[in-house]
Tab-separated table of N, CA and C in Angstrom:
chain	number	residue	atom	x	y	z
A	1	LYS	N	7.775	-5.968	-12.823
A	1	LYS	CA	6.947	-6.210	-13.996
A	1	LYS	C	6.047	-5.000	-14.211
A	2	ASN	N	5.943	-4.563	-15.448
A	2	ASN	CA	5.085	-3.446	-15.788
A	2	ASN	C	3.661	-3.944	-16.026
A	3	ASP	N	2.778	-3.656	-15.079
A	3	ASP	CA	1.363	-4.028	-15.215
A	3	ASP	C	0.469	-2.830	-15.500
A	4	VAL	N	1.053	-1.682	-15.854
A	4	VAL	CA	0.255	-0.510	-16.194
A	4	VAL	C	-0.156	-0.647	-17.659
A	5	PRO	N	-1.463	-0.679	-17.931
A	5	PRO	CA	-1.917	-0.901	-19.304
A	5	PRO	C	-1.532	0.247	-20.252
A	6	TYR	N	-1.155	-0.115	-21.436
A	6	TYR	CA	-0.969	0.798	-22.567
A	6	TYR	C	0.164	1.804	-22.410
A	7	THR	N	1.108	1.564	-21.526
A	7	THR	CA	2.209	2.517	-21.435
A	7	THR	C	3.509	1.816	-21.051
A	8	GLY	N	4.607	2.359	-21.526
A	8	GLY	CA	5.922	1.890	-21.114
A	8	GLY	C	6.370	2.668	-19.891
A	9	LEU	N	7.099	1.997	-19.007
A	9	LEU	CA	7.576	2.614	-17.769
A	9	LEU	C	9.028	2.277	-17.498
A	10	SER	N	9.646	3.082	-16.676
A	10	SER	CA	10.936	2.755	-16.071
A	10	SER	C	10.890	3.288	-14.653
A	11	ILE	N	11.893	2.927	-13.856
A	11	ILE	CA	12.035	3.447	-12.505
A	11	ILE	C	13.176	4.457	-12.534
A	12	HIS	N	12.863	5.712	-12.188
A	12	HIS	CA	13.863	6.782	-12.183
A	12	HIS	C	14.335	6.994	-10.753
A	13	LEU	N	15.647	6.924	-10.553
A	13	LEU	CA	16.260	7.067	-9.231
A	13	LEU	C	16.809	8.481	-9.068
A	14	HIS	N	16.488	9.126	-7.950
A	14	HIS	CA	16.929	10.504	-7.725
A	14	HIS	C	18.087	10.567	-6.727
A	15	GLY	N	19.177	11.206	-7.141
A	15	GLY	CA	20.288	11.517	-6.249
A	15	GLY	C	21.365	10.463	-6.150
A	16	LEU	N	21.151	9.278	-6.692
A	16	LEU	CA	22.149	8.211	-6.586
A	16	LEU	C	23.159	8.296	-7.709
A	17	ASN	N	24.414	8.013	-7.400
A	17	ASN	CA	25.494	8.047	-8.370
A	17	ASN	C	25.439	6.822	-9.291
A	18	LEU	N	25.048	5.691	-8.790
A	18	LEU	CA	24.924	4.426	-9.534
A	18	LEU	C	26.253	3.944	-10.097
A	19	GLY	N	27.351	4.431	-9.559
A	19	GLY	CA	28.664	3.978	-10.002
A	19	GLY	C	28.908	4.171	-11.476
A	20	GLY	N	28.289	5.184	-12.061
A	20	GLY	CA	28.470	5.450	-13.474
A	20	GLY	C	27.608	4.601	-14.379
A	21	ALA	N	26.729	3.762	-13.833
A	21	ALA	CA	25.860	2.893	-14.628
A	21	ALA	C	24.600	3.678	-15.010
A	22	VAL	N	24.751	4.655	-15.888
A	22	VAL	CA	23.630	5.533	-16.244
A	22	VAL	C	22.470	4.810	-16.920
A	23	GLU	N	22.742	3.611	-17.451
A	23	GLU	CA	21.663	2.860	-18.098
A	23	GLU	C	20.592	2.433	-17.100
A	24	TYR	N	20.877	2.549	-15.798
A	24	TYR	CA	19.895	2.216	-14.758
A	24	TYR	C	19.218	3.456	-14.190
A	25	ASP	N	19.506	4.629	-14.714
A	25	ASP	CA	18.932	5.864	-14.160
A	25	ASP	C	17.425	5.951	-14.377
A	26	GLY	N	16.923	5.346	-15.433
A	26	GLY	CA	15.487	5.232	-15.618
A	26	GLY	C	14.781	6.435	-16.206
A	27	ALA	N	15.505	7.412	-16.710
A	27	ALA	CA	14.850	8.555	-17.349
A	27	ALA	C	14.490	8.143	-18.774
A	28	VAL	N	13.209	7.888	-19.004
A	28	VAL	CA	12.744	7.418	-20.312
A	28	VAL	C	13.097	8.417	-21.388
A	29	GLY	N	13.717	7.928	-22.441
A	29	GLY	CA	14.098	8.758	-23.582
A	29	GLY	C	15.437	9.454	-23.389
A	30	VAL	N	16.010	9.361	-22.187
A	30	VAL	CA	17.301	9.986	-21.919
A	30	VAL	C	18.354	8.911	-21.695
A	31	SER	N	18.119	8.036	-20.710
A	31	SER	CA	19.096	7.001	-20.397
A	31	SER	C	18.545	5.593	-20.500
A	32	GLN	N	17.237	5.454	-20.731
A	32	GLN	CA	16.648	4.121	-20.762
A	32	GLN	C	15.396	4.119	-21.625
A	33	CYS	N	15.182	3.033	-22.338
A	33	CYS	CA	13.936	2.842	-23.074
A	33	CYS	C	12.848	2.414	-22.100
A	34	PRO	N	11.595	2.748	-22.376
A	34	PRO	CA	10.526	2.322	-21.482
A	34	PRO	C	10.309	0.815	-21.561
A	35	LEU	N	9.917	0.244	-20.448
A	35	LEU	CA	9.597	-1.178	-20.356
A	35	LEU	C	8.149	-1.356	-20.769
A	36	ALA	N	7.908	-2.133	-21.811
A	36	ALA	CA	6.551	-2.316	-22.335
A	36	ALA	C	5.666	-3.082	-21.343
A	37	GLU	N	4.372	-2.844	-21.443
A	37	GLU	CA	3.400	-3.527	-20.585
A	37	GLU	C	3.610	-5.046	-20.638
A	38	GLY	N	3.636	-5.676	-19.449
A	38	GLY	CA	3.787	-7.122	-19.343
A	38	GLY	C	5.232	-7.601	-19.291
A	39	ASN	N	6.190	-6.720	-19.521
A	39	ASN	CA	7.594	-7.118	-19.495
A	39	ASN	C	8.215	-6.844	-18.123
A	40	THR	N	9.346	-7.496	-17.868
A	40	THR	CA	10.054	-7.410	-16.601
A	40	THR	C	11.473	-6.917	-16.842
A	41	TYR	N	11.995	-6.149	-15.896
A	41	TYR	CA	13.370	-5.649	-15.969
A	41	TYR	C	13.958	-5.652	-14.568
A	42	VAL	N	15.210	-6.037	-14.413
A	42	VAL	CA	15.880	-6.065	-13.121
A	42	VAL	C	16.920	-4.941	-13.085
A	43	TYR	N	16.792	-4.083	-12.092
A	43	TYR	CA	17.802	-3.035	-11.857
A	43	TYR	C	18.873	-3.629	-10.966
A	44	ASP	N	20.059	-3.854	-11.516
A	44	ASP	CA	21.149	-4.519	-10.792
A	44	ASP	C	22.264	-3.493	-10.571
A	45	VAL	N	22.164	-2.750	-9.476
A	45	VAL	CA	23.130	-1.700	-9.198
A	45	VAL	C	23.734	-1.883	-7.819
A	46	VAL	N	24.955	-1.393	-7.672
A	46	VAL	CA	25.612	-1.342	-6.368
A	46	VAL	C	25.496	0.096	-5.888
A	47	VAL	N	24.892	0.272	-4.720
A	47	VAL	CA	24.730	1.623	-4.165
A	47	VAL	C	25.874	1.873	-3.190
A	48	ASP	N	26.741	2.787	-3.567
A	48	ASP	CA	27.860	3.138	-2.684
A	48	ASP	C	27.852	4.636	-2.392
A	49	ASP	N	26.663	5.210	-2.398
A	49	ASP	CA	26.488	6.632	-2.137
A	49	ASP	C	26.519	6.917	-0.640
A	50	SER	N	26.547	8.181	-0.302
A	50	SER	CA	26.525	8.609	1.094
A	50	SER	C	25.224	8.152	1.754
A	51	PRO	N	25.293	7.794	3.051
A	51	PRO	CA	24.071	7.441	3.757
A	51	PRO	C	23.065	8.589	3.693
A	52	GLY	N	21.811	8.227	3.571
A	52	GLY	CA	20.764	9.240	3.506
A	52	GLY	C	19.519	8.669	2.866
A	53	THR	N	18.556	9.537	2.642
A	53	THR	CA	17.299	9.126	2.023
A	53	THR	C	17.243	9.695	0.619
A	54	TYR	N	17.042	8.821	-0.332
A	54	TYR	CA	16.893	9.179	-1.738
A	54	TYR	C	15.462	8.784	-2.121
A	55	TRP	N	15.093	8.938	-3.377
A	55	TRP	CA	13.757	8.498	-3.764
A	55	TRP	C	13.736	8.036	-5.203
A	56	TYR	N	12.670	7.303	-5.530
A	56	TYR	CA	12.493	6.779	-6.885
A	56	TYR	C	11.026	6.975	-7.281
A	57	HIS	N	10.786	6.966	-8.580
A	57	HIS	CA	9.415	7.022	-9.113
A	57	HIS	C	9.436	6.458	-10.533
A	58	THR	N	8.253	6.131	-11.022
A	58	THR	CA	8.149	5.656	-12.391
A	58	THR	C	8.282	6.839	-13.345
A	59	SER	N	8.796	6.541	-14.517
A	59	SER	CA	8.884	7.502	-15.597
A	59	SER	C	8.125	6.885	-16.768
A	60	SER	N	7.262	7.658	-17.392
A	60	SER	CA	6.385	7.108	-18.434
A	60	SER	C	6.995	7.247	-19.819
A	61	GLY	N	6.711	6.268	-20.629
A	61	GLY	CA	7.218	6.279	-21.989
A	61	GLY	C	6.260	6.881	-22.998
A	62	HIS	N	5.070	7.285	-22.542
A	62	HIS	CA	4.072	7.829	-23.464
A	62	HIS	C	3.564	9.158	-22.935
A	63	LEU	N	3.548	10.139	-23.790
A	63	LEU	CA	3.014	11.448	-23.403
A	63	LEU	C	1.497	11.332	-23.204
A	64	GLY	N	0.986	12.066	-22.258
A	64	GLY	CA	-0.450	12.070	-22.011
A	64	GLY	C	-0.918	10.977	-21.067
A	65	VAL	N	-0.046	10.065	-20.699
A	65	VAL	CA	-0.428	9.004	-19.753
A	65	VAL	C	0.116	9.375	-18.382
A	66	ASP	N	-0.762	9.446	-17.377
A	66	ASP	CA	-0.352	9.871	-16.052
A	66	ASP	C	0.214	8.681	-15.290
A	67	ALA	N	1.422	8.249	-15.677
A	67	ALA	CA	2.063	7.135	-15.001
A	67	ALA	C	3.356	7.588	-14.331
A	68	TYR	N	3.540	8.898	-14.234
A	68	TYR	CA	4.770	9.453	-13.667
A	68	TYR	C	5.020	8.947	-12.255
A	69	ASP	N	3.952	8.859	-11.453
A	69	ASP	CA	4.100	8.415	-10.085
A	69	ASP	C	3.276	7.149	-9.816
A	70	ALA	N	3.196	6.249	-10.787
A	70	ALA	CA	2.472	4.999	-10.565
A	70	ALA	C	3.106	4.233	-9.410
A	71	ILE	N	4.411	4.312	-9.324
A	71	ILE	CA	5.156	3.733	-8.194
A	71	ILE	C	6.131	4.803	-7.735
A	72	ARG	N	6.210	5.033	-6.428
A	72	ARG	CA	7.181	5.981	-5.905
A	72	ARG	C	7.456	5.637	-4.452
A	73	GLY	N	8.629	6.014	-3.981
A	73	GLY	CA	8.939	5.750	-2.591
A	73	GLY	C	10.363	6.120	-2.229
A	74	PRO	N	10.669	5.971	-0.944
A	74	PRO	CA	12.035	6.292	-0.480
A	74	PRO	C	12.993	5.142	-0.727
A	75	LEU	N	14.249	5.470	-0.877
A	75	LEU	CA	15.305	4.484	-0.941
A	75	LEU	C	16.327	4.944	0.113
A	76	ILE	N	16.433	4.191	1.197
A	76	ILE	CA	17.264	4.606	2.324
A	76	ILE	C	18.603	3.874	2.282
A	77	VAL	N	19.681	4.656	2.278
A	77	VAL	CA	21.042	4.110	2.289
A	77	VAL	C	21.568	4.260	3.720
A	78	HIS	N	21.818	3.122	4.373
A	78	HIS	CA	22.329	3.125	5.742
A	78	HIS	C	23.863	3.164	5.734
A	79	PRO	N	24.465	3.673	6.802
A	79	PRO	CA	25.937	3.699	6.875
A	79	PRO	C	26.518	2.298	6.893
A	80	SER	N	27.693	2.172	6.348
A	80	SER	CA	28.411	0.907	6.383
A	80	SER	C	28.611	0.497	7.841
A	81	GLY	N	28.413	-0.769	8.127
A	81	GLY	CA	28.580	-1.263	9.491
A	81	GLY	C	27.310	-1.222	10.315
A	82	SER	N	26.199	-0.798	9.735
A	82	SER	CA	24.952	-0.698	10.489
A	82	SER	C	24.020	-1.884	10.236
A	83	GLU	N	24.575	-3.000	9.760
A	83	GLU	CA	23.748	-4.154	9.406
A	83	GLU	C	22.913	-4.662	10.572
A	84	ASP	N	23.489	-4.690	11.790
A	84	ASP	CA	22.724	-5.172	12.950
A	84	ASP	C	21.527	-4.291	13.230
A	85	LEU	N	21.712	-2.967	13.131
A	85	LEU	CA	20.610	-2.049	13.365
A	85	LEU	C	19.545	-2.213	12.289
A	86	VAL	N	19.950	-2.361	11.040
A	86	VAL	CA	18.993	-2.551	9.959
A	86	VAL	C	18.215	-3.845	10.155
A	87	ASP	N	18.905	-4.928	10.542
A	87	ASP	CA	18.211	-6.190	10.819
A	87	ASP	C	17.185	-6.018	11.936
A	88	LEU	N	17.558	-5.306	12.990
A	88	LEU	CA	16.652	-5.057	14.100
A	88	LEU	C	15.445	-4.250	13.657
A	89	MET	N	15.677	-3.228	12.819
A	89	MET	CA	14.569	-2.389	12.350
A	89	MET	C	13.600	-3.170	11.460
A	90	ASN	N	14.103	-4.163	10.746
A	90	ASN	CA	13.261	-4.931	9.831
A	90	ASN	C	12.727	-6.229	10.424
A	91	ALA	N	13.090	-6.540	11.668
A	91	ALA	CA	12.631	-7.768	12.301
A	91	ALA	C	11.157	-7.654	12.689
A	92	PRO	N	10.451	-8.770	12.684
A	92	PRO	CA	9.056	-8.731	13.145
A	92	PRO	C	9.002	-8.267	14.596
A	93	SER	N	8.037	-7.445	14.909
A	93	SER	CA	7.921	-6.891	16.258
A	93	SER	C	6.889	-7.661	17.075
A	94	PRO	N	7.226	-7.983	18.325
A	94	PRO	CA	6.229	-8.624	19.201
A	94	PRO	C	5.264	-7.588	19.770
A	95	LEU	N	5.534	-6.290	19.522
A	95	LEU	CA	4.691	-5.221	20.039
A	95	LEU	C	3.522	-4.952	19.099
A	96	PRO	N	2.486	-4.299	19.593
A	96	PRO	CA	1.360	-3.936	18.712
A	96	PRO	C	1.818	-3.035	17.579
A	97	SER	N	1.089	-3.046	16.502
A	97	SER	CA	1.414	-2.237	15.338
A	97	SER	C	1.606	-0.776	15.729
A	98	GLY	N	2.630	-0.148	15.163
A	98	GLY	CA	2.903	1.252	15.427
A	98	GLY	C	3.958	1.489	16.486
A	99	TYR	N	4.385	0.449	17.211
A	99	TYR	CA	5.424	0.581	18.237
A	99	TYR	C	6.723	0.002	17.710
A	100	SER	N	7.845	0.594	18.072
A	100	SER	CA	9.146	0.135	17.636
A	100	SER	C	9.873	-0.556	18.766
A	101	THR	N	10.464	-1.729	18.474
A	101	THR	CA	11.244	-2.422	19.485
A	101	THR	C	12.500	-1.644	19.822
A	102	ILE	N	13.016	-0.820	18.903
A	102	ILE	CA	14.230	-0.080	19.155
A	102	ILE	C	14.062	0.886	20.331
A	103	ALA	N	12.906	1.525	20.413
A	103	ALA	CA	12.660	2.459	21.513
A	103	ALA	C	12.712	1.771	22.853
A	104	TYR	N	12.370	0.496	22.909
A	104	TYR	CA	12.353	-0.240	24.158
A	104	TYR	C	13.682	-0.866	24.502
A	105	GLU	N	14.585	-0.985	23.507
A	105	GLU	CA	15.855	-1.638	23.740
A	105	GLU	C	16.998	-0.660	23.972
A	106	ASN	N	16.765	0.635	23.769
A	106	ASN	CA	17.819	1.646	23.943
A	106	ASN	C	17.790	2.242	25.315
């Protein structure tokens, strides 16, 4: 949901192929219209790219509004068959904050 006042936004994905679904690329004015304030949009894509770290950020629909990085972060694509490792990495840890259970189980 776009809660940034007075500006349209999209989420722009960097480096992903998106299976040819360019309408989800999120480049405002190029492949997608901006999402108006208060509206919701679901990005429904299948990621079949090479394992690695990609990134995303907001793209603003209005010039002069600093909403380019209102939201940004990594998008990590794990190798096929690594579901158990991903589940372990995302499981709640019985250890104090900042410690990884993986380091203790290997």
